[in-house]
PDB file of C-alpha atoms in Angstrom:
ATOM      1  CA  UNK A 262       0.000   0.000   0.000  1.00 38.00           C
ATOM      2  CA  UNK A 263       2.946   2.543   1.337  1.00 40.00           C
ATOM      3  CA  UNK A 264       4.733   1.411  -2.114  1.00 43.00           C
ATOM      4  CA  UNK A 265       2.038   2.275  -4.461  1.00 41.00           C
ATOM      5  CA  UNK A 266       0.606   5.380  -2.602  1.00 44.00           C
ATOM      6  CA  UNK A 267       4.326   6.564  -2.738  1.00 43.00           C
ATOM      7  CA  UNK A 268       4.757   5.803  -6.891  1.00 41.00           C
ATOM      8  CA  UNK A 269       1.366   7.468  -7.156  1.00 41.00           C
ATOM      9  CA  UNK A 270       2.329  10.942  -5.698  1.00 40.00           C
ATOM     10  CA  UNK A 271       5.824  10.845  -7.204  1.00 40.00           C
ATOM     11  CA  UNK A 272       3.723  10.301 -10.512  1.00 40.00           C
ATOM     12  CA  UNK A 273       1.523  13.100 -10.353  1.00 41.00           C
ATOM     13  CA  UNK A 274       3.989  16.020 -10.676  1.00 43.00           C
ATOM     14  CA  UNK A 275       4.915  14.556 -14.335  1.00 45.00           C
ATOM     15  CA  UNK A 276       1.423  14.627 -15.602  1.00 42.00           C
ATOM     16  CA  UNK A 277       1.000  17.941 -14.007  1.00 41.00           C
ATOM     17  CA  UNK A 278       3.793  18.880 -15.907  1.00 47.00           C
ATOM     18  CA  UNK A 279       2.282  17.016 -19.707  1.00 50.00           C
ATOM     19  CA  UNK A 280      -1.271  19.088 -18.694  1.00 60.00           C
ATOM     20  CA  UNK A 281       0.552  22.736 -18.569  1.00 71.00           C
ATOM     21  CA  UNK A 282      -0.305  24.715 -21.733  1.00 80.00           C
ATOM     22  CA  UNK A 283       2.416  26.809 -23.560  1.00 80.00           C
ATOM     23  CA  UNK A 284       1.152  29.878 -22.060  1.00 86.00           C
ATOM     24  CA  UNK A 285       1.593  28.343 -18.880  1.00 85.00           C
ATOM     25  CA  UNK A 286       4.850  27.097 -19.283  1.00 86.00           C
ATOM     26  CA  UNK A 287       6.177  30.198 -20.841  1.00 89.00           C
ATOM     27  CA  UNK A 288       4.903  32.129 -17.290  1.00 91.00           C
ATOM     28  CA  UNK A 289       6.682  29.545 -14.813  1.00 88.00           C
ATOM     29  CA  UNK A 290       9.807  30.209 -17.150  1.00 89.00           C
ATOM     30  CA  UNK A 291       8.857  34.080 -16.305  1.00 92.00           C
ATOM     31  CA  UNK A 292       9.138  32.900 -12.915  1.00 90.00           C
ATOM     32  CA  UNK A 293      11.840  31.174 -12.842  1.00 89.00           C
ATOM     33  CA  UNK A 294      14.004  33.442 -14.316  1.00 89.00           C
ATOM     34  CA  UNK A 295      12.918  36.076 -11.846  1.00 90.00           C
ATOM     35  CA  UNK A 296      13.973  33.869  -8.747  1.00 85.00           C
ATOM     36  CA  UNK A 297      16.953  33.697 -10.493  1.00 87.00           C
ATOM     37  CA  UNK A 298      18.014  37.344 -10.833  1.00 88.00           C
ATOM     38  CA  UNK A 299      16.287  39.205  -8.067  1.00 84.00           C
ATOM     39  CA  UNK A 300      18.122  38.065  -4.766  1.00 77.00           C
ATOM     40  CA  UNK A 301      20.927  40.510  -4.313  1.00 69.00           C
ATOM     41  CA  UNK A 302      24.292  38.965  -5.396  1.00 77.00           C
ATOM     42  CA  UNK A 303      27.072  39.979  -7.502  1.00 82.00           C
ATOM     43  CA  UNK A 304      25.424  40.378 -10.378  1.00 88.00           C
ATOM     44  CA  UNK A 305      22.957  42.726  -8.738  1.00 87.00           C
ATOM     45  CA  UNK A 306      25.773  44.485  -7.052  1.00 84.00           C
ATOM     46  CA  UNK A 307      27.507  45.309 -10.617  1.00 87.00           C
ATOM     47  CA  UNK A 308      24.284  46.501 -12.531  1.00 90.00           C
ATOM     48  CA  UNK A 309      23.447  49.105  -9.636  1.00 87.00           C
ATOM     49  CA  UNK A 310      27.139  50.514  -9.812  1.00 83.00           C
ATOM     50  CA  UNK A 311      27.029  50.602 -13.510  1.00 85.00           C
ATOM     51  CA  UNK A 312      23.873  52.667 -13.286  1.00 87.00           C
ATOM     52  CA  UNK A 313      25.143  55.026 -10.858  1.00 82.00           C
ATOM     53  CA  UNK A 314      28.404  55.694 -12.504  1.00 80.00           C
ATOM     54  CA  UNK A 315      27.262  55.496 -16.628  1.00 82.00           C
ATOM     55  CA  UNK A 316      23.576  55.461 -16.681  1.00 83.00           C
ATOM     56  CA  UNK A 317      20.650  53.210 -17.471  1.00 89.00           C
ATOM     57  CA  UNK A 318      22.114  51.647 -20.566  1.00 90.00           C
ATOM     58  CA  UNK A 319      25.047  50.582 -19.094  1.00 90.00           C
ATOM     59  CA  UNK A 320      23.824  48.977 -15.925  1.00 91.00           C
ATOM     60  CA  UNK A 321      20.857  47.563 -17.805  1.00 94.00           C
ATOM     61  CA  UNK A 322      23.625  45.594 -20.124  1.00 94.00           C
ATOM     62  CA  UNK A 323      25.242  44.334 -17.172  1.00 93.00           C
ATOM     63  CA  UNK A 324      22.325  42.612 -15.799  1.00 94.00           C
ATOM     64  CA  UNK A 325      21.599  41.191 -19.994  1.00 95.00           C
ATOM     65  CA  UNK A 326      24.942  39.623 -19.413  1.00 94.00           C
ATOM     66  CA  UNK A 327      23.529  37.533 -16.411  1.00 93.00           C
ATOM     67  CA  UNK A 328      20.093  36.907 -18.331  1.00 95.00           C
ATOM     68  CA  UNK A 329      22.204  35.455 -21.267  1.00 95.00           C
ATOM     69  CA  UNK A 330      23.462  32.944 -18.766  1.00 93.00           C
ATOM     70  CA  UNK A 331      20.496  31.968 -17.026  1.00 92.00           C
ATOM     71  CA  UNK A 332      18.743  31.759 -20.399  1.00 94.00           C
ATOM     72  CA  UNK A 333      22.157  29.475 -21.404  1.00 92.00           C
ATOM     73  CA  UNK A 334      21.855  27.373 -18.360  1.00 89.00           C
ATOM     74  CA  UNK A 335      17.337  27.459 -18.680  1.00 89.00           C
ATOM     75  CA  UNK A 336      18.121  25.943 -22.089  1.00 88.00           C
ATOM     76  CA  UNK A 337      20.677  23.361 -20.461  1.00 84.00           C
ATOM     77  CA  UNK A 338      17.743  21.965 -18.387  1.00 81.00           C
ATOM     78  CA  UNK A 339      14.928  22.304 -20.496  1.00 80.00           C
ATOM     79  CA  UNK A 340      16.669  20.233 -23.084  1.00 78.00           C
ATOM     80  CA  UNK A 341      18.212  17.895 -21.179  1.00 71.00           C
ATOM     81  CA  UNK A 342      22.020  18.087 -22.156  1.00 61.00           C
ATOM     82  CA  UNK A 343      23.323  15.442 -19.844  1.00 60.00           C
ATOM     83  CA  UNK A 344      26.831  16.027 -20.124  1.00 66.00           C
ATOM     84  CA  UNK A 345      27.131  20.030 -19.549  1.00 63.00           C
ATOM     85  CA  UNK A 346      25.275  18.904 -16.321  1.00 62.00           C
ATOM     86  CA  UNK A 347      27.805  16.436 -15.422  1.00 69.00           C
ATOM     87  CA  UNK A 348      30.686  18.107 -16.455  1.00 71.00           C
ATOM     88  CA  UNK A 349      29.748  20.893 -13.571  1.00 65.00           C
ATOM     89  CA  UNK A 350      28.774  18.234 -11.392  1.00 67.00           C
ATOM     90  CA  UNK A 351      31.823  16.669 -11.998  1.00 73.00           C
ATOM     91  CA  UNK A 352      34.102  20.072 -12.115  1.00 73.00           C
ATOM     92  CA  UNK A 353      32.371  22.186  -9.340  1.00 72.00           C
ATOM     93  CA  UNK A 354      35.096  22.950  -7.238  1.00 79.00           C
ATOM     94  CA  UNK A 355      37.316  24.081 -10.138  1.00 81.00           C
ATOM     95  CA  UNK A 356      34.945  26.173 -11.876  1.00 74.00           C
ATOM     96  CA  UNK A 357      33.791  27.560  -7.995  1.00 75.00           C
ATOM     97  CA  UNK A 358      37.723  28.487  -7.516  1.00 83.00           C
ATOM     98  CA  UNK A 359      37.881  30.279 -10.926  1.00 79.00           C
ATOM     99  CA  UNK A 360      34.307  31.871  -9.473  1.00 75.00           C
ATOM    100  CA  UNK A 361      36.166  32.965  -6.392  1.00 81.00           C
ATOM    101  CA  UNK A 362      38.945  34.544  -8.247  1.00 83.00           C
ATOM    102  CA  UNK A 363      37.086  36.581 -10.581  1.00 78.00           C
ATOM    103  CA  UNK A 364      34.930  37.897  -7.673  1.00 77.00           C
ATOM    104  CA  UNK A 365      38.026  38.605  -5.651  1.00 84.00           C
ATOM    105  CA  UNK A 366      39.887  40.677  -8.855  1.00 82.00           C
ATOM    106  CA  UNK A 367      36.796  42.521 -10.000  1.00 75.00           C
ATOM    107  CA  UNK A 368      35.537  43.372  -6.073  1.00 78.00           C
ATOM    108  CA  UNK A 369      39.562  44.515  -5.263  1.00 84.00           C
ATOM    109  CA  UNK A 370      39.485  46.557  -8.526  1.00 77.00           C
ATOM    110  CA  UNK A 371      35.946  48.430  -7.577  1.00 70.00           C
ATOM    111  CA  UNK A 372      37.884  48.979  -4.030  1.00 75.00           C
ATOM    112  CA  UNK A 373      40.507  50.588  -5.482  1.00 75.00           C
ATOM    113  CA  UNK A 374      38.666  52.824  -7.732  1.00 67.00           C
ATOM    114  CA  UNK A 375      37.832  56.190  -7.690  1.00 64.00           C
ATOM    115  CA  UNK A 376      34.496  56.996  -9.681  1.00 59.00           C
ATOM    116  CA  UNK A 377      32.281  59.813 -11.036  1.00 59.00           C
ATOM    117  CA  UNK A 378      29.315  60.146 -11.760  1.00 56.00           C
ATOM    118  CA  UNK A 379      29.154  60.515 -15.538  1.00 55.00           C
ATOM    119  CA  UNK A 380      25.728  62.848 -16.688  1.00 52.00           C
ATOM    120  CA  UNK A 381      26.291  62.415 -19.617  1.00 48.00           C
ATOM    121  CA  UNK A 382      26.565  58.154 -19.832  1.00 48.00           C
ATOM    122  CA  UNK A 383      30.064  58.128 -21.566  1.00 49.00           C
ATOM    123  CA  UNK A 384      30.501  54.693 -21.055  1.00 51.00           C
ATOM    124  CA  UNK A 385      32.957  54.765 -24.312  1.00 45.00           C
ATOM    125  CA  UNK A 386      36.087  56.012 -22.362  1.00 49.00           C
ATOM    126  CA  UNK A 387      35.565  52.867 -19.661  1.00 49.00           C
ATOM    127  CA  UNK A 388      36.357  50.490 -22.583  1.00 57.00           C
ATOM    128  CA  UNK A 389      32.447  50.094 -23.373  1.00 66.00           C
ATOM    129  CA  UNK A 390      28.486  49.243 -22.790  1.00 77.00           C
ATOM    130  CA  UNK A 391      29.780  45.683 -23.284  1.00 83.00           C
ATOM    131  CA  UNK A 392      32.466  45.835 -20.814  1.00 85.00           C
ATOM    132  CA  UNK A 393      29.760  44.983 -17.857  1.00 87.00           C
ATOM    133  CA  UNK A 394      27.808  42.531 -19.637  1.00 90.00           C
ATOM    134  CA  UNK A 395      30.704  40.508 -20.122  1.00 91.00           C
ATOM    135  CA  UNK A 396      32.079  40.609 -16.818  1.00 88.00           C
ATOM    136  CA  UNK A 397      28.363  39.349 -15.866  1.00 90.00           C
ATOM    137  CA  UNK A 398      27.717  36.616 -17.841  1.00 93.00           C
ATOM    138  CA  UNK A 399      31.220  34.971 -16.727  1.00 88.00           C
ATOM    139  CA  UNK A 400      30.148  35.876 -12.741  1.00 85.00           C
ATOM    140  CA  UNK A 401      27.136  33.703 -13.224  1.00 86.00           C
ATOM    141  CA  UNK A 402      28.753  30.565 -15.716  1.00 85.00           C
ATOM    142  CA  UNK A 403      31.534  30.109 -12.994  1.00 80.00           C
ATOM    143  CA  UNK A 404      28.513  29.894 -10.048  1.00 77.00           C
ATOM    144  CA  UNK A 405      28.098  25.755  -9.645  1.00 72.00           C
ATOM    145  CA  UNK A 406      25.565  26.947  -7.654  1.00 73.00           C
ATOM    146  CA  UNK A 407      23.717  29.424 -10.272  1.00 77.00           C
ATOM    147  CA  UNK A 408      23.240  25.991 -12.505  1.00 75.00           C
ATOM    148  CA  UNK A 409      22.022  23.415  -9.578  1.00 74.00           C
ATOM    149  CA  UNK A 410      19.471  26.066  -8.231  1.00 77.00           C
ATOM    150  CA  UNK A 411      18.313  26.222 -12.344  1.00 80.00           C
ATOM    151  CA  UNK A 412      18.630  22.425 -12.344  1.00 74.00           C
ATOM    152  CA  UNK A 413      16.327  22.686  -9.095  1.00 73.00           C
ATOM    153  CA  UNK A 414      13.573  25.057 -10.102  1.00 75.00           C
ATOM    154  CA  UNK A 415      13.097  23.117 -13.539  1.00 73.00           C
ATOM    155  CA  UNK A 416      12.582  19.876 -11.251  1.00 66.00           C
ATOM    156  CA  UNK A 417       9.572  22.122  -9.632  1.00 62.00           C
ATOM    157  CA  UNK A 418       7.623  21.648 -13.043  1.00 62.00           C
ATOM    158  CA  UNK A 419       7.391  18.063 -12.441  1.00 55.00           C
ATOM    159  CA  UNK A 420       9.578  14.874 -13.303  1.00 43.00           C
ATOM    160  CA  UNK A 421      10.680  16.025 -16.584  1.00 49.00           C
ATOM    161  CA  UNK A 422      12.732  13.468 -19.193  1.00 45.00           C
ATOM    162  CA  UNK A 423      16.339  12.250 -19.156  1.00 42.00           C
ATOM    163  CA  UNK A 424      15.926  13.996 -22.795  1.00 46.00           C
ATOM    164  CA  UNK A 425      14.215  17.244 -21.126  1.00 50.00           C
ATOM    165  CA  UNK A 426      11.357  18.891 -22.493  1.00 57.00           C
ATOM    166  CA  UNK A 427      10.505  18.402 -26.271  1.00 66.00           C
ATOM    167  CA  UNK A 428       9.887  21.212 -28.645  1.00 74.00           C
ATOM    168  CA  UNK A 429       7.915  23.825 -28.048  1.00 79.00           C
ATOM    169  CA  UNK A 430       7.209  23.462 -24.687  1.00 79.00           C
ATOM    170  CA  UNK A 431      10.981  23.664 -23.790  1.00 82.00           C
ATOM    171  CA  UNK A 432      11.018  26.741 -25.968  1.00 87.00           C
ATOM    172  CA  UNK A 433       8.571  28.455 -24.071  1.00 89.00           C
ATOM    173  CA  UNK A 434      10.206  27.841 -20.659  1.00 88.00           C
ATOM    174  CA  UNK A 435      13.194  28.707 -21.928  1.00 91.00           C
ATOM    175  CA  UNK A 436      12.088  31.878 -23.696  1.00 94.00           C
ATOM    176  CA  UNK A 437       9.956  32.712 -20.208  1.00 94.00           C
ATOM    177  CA  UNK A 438      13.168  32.653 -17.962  1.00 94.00           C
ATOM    178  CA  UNK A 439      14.783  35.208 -20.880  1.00 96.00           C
ATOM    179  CA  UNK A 440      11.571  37.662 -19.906  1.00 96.00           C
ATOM    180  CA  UNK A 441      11.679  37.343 -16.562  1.00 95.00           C
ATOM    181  CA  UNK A 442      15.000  37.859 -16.147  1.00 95.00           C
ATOM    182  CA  UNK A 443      14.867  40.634 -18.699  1.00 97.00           C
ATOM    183  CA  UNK A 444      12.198  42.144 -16.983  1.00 96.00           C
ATOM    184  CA  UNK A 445      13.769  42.571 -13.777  1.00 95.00           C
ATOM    185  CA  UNK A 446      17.154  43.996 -15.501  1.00 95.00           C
ATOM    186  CA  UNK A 447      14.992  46.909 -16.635  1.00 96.00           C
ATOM    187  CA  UNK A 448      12.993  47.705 -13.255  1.00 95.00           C
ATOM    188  CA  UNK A 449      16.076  47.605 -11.492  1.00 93.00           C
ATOM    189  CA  UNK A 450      17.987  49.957 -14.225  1.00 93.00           C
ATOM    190  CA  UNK A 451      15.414  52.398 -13.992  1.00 94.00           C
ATOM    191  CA  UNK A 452      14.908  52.478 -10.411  1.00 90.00           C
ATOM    192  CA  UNK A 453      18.451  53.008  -9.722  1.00 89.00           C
ATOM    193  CA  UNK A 454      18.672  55.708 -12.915  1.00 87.00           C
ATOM    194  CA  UNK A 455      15.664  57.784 -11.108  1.00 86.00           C
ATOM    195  CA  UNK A 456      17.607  58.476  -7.675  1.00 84.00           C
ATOM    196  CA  UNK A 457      20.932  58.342  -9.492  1.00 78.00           C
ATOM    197  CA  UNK A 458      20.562  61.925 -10.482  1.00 71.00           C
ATOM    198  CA  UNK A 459      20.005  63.292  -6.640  1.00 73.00           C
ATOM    199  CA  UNK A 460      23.500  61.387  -5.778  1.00 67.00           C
ATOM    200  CA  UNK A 461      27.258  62.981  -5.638  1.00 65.00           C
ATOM    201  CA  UNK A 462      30.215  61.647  -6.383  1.00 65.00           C
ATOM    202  CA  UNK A 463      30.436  60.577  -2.793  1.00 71.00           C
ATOM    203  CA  UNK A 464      27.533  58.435  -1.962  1.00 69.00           C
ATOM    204  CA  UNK A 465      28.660  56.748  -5.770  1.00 67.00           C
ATOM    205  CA  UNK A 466      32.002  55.889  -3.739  1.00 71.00           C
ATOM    206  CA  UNK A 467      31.008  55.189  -0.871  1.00 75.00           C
ATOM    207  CA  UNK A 468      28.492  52.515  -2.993  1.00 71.00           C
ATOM    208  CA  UNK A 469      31.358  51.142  -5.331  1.00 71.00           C
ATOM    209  CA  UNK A 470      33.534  50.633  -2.435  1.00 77.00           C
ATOM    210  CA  UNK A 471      30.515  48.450  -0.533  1.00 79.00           C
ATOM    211  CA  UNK A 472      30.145  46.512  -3.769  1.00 74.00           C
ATOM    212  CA  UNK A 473      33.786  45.876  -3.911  1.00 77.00           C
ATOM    213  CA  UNK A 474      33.787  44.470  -0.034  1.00 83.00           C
ATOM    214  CA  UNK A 475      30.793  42.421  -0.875  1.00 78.00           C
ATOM    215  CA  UNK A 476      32.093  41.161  -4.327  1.00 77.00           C
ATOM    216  CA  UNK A 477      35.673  40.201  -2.171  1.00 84.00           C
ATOM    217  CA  UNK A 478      33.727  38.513   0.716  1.00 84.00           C
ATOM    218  CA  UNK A 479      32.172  36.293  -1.767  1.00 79.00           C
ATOM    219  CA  UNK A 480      34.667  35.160  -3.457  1.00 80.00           C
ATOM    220  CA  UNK A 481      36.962  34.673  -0.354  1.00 85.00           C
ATOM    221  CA  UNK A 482      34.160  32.808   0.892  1.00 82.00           C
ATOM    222  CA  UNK A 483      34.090  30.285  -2.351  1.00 77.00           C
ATOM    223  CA  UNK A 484      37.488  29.898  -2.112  1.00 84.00           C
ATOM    224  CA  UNK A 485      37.765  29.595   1.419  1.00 86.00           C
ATOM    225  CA  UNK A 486      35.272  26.738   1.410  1.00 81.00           C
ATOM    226  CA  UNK A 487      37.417  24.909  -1.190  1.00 79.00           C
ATOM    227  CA  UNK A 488      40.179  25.023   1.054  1.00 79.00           C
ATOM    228  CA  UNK A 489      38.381  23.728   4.152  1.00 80.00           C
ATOM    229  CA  UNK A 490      36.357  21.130   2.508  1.00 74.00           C
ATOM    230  CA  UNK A 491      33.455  22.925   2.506  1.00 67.00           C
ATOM    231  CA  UNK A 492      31.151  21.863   0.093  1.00 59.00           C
ATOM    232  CA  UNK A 493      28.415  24.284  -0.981  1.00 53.00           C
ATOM    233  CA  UNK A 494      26.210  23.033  -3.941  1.00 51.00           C
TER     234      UNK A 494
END
């Protein structure tokens, strides 16, 4: 009886999952993607500075950089590619030292700088709009942990394939993390860019410099874990 109830409720998620429309999947993508990007973390950390310093187009490009890696890693899971998940399975605490390290150069480098506000969002002399999105999109691919917690909330749509979803419907999820994600690159963008223009160059310093710490306690802490056996996804 225990054995059958308990095949019967691990059943039910997966047809849950076959009954979900395309609309439906395409808003628990939304969803998903959101989880991904709100909580405050380096990524977040980088976008606000960017805003303060060059304006909205510049910290809304850094936080793109991060959506084009959750969307990377959303398409991972939704399609099932079985050996990109084992290979950071398999090569976590590598690719969470090279994690660490990044953190640690770009948060000492923020520490050590000396910004200004820029009115007029010159981003060119700072070596480019690109420059942040870049340094994004690596912060998240060398997070273990940003691809198990995508790994995770996929497995709350239900049981879903060794193969992954099929089509369409892995489309949709995919394309709905890209949205959400997207979506809350903007908000955040604008909301800094409508205070940024009651700030001095002080307050932006006095921000950078918090980022930096933040950004250096981060990746002391993944590296620092390494070293003490620590394991953390």
């Amino acid at each position: 009886m225990l054995g059958s109830g308990g095949t019967a409720r691990r059943a039910a998620p997966k047809e849950w999952n076959h009954r979900m429309t395309l609309a439906q999947l395409l808003f628990a993508g939304a969803v998903i993607g959101l989880v991904m990007a709100v909580p405050v973390g380096p990524v977040n950390l980088l976008a606000i500075s960017r805003t303060l310093r060059y304006g909205f187009v510049a910290g809304f490009v850094a936080g793109l950089g991060g959506m084009v890696a959750d969307t990377l890693l959303a398409a991972i899971a939704a399609y099932g590619v079985t050996w990109v998940i084992d290979f950071v399975e398999g090569n976590a605490r590598p690719i969470q030292f090279a994690g660490g390290v990044l953190l640690l150069v770009m948060g000492i480098a923020a520490m050590r700088s000396h910004p200004h506000l820029d009115r007029a969002a010159a981003v060119a002399s700072s070596g480019g709009v690109l420059r942040g999105g870049v340094s994004a999109f690596f912060m998240t691919m060398t997070n273990p942990g940003a691809a198990l917690a995508m790994l995770a909330l996929f497995g709350s749509l239900g049981d879903i394939d060794a193969d992954g979803l099929q089509g369409a419907r892995a489309a949709a999820v995919v394309a709905g993390v890209a949205a959400g994600s997207t979506l809350w690159w903007f908000v955040l963008a604008s909301i800094v860019r409508h205070v940024r223009g009651r700030l001095g160059d002080a307050w932006l310093h006095a921000v950078n410099r918090t980022a930096g710490i933040v950004l250096v306690v981060f990746g002391a802490g993944l590296i620092a874990s390494l070293a003490l056996g620590i394991r953390l996804f």
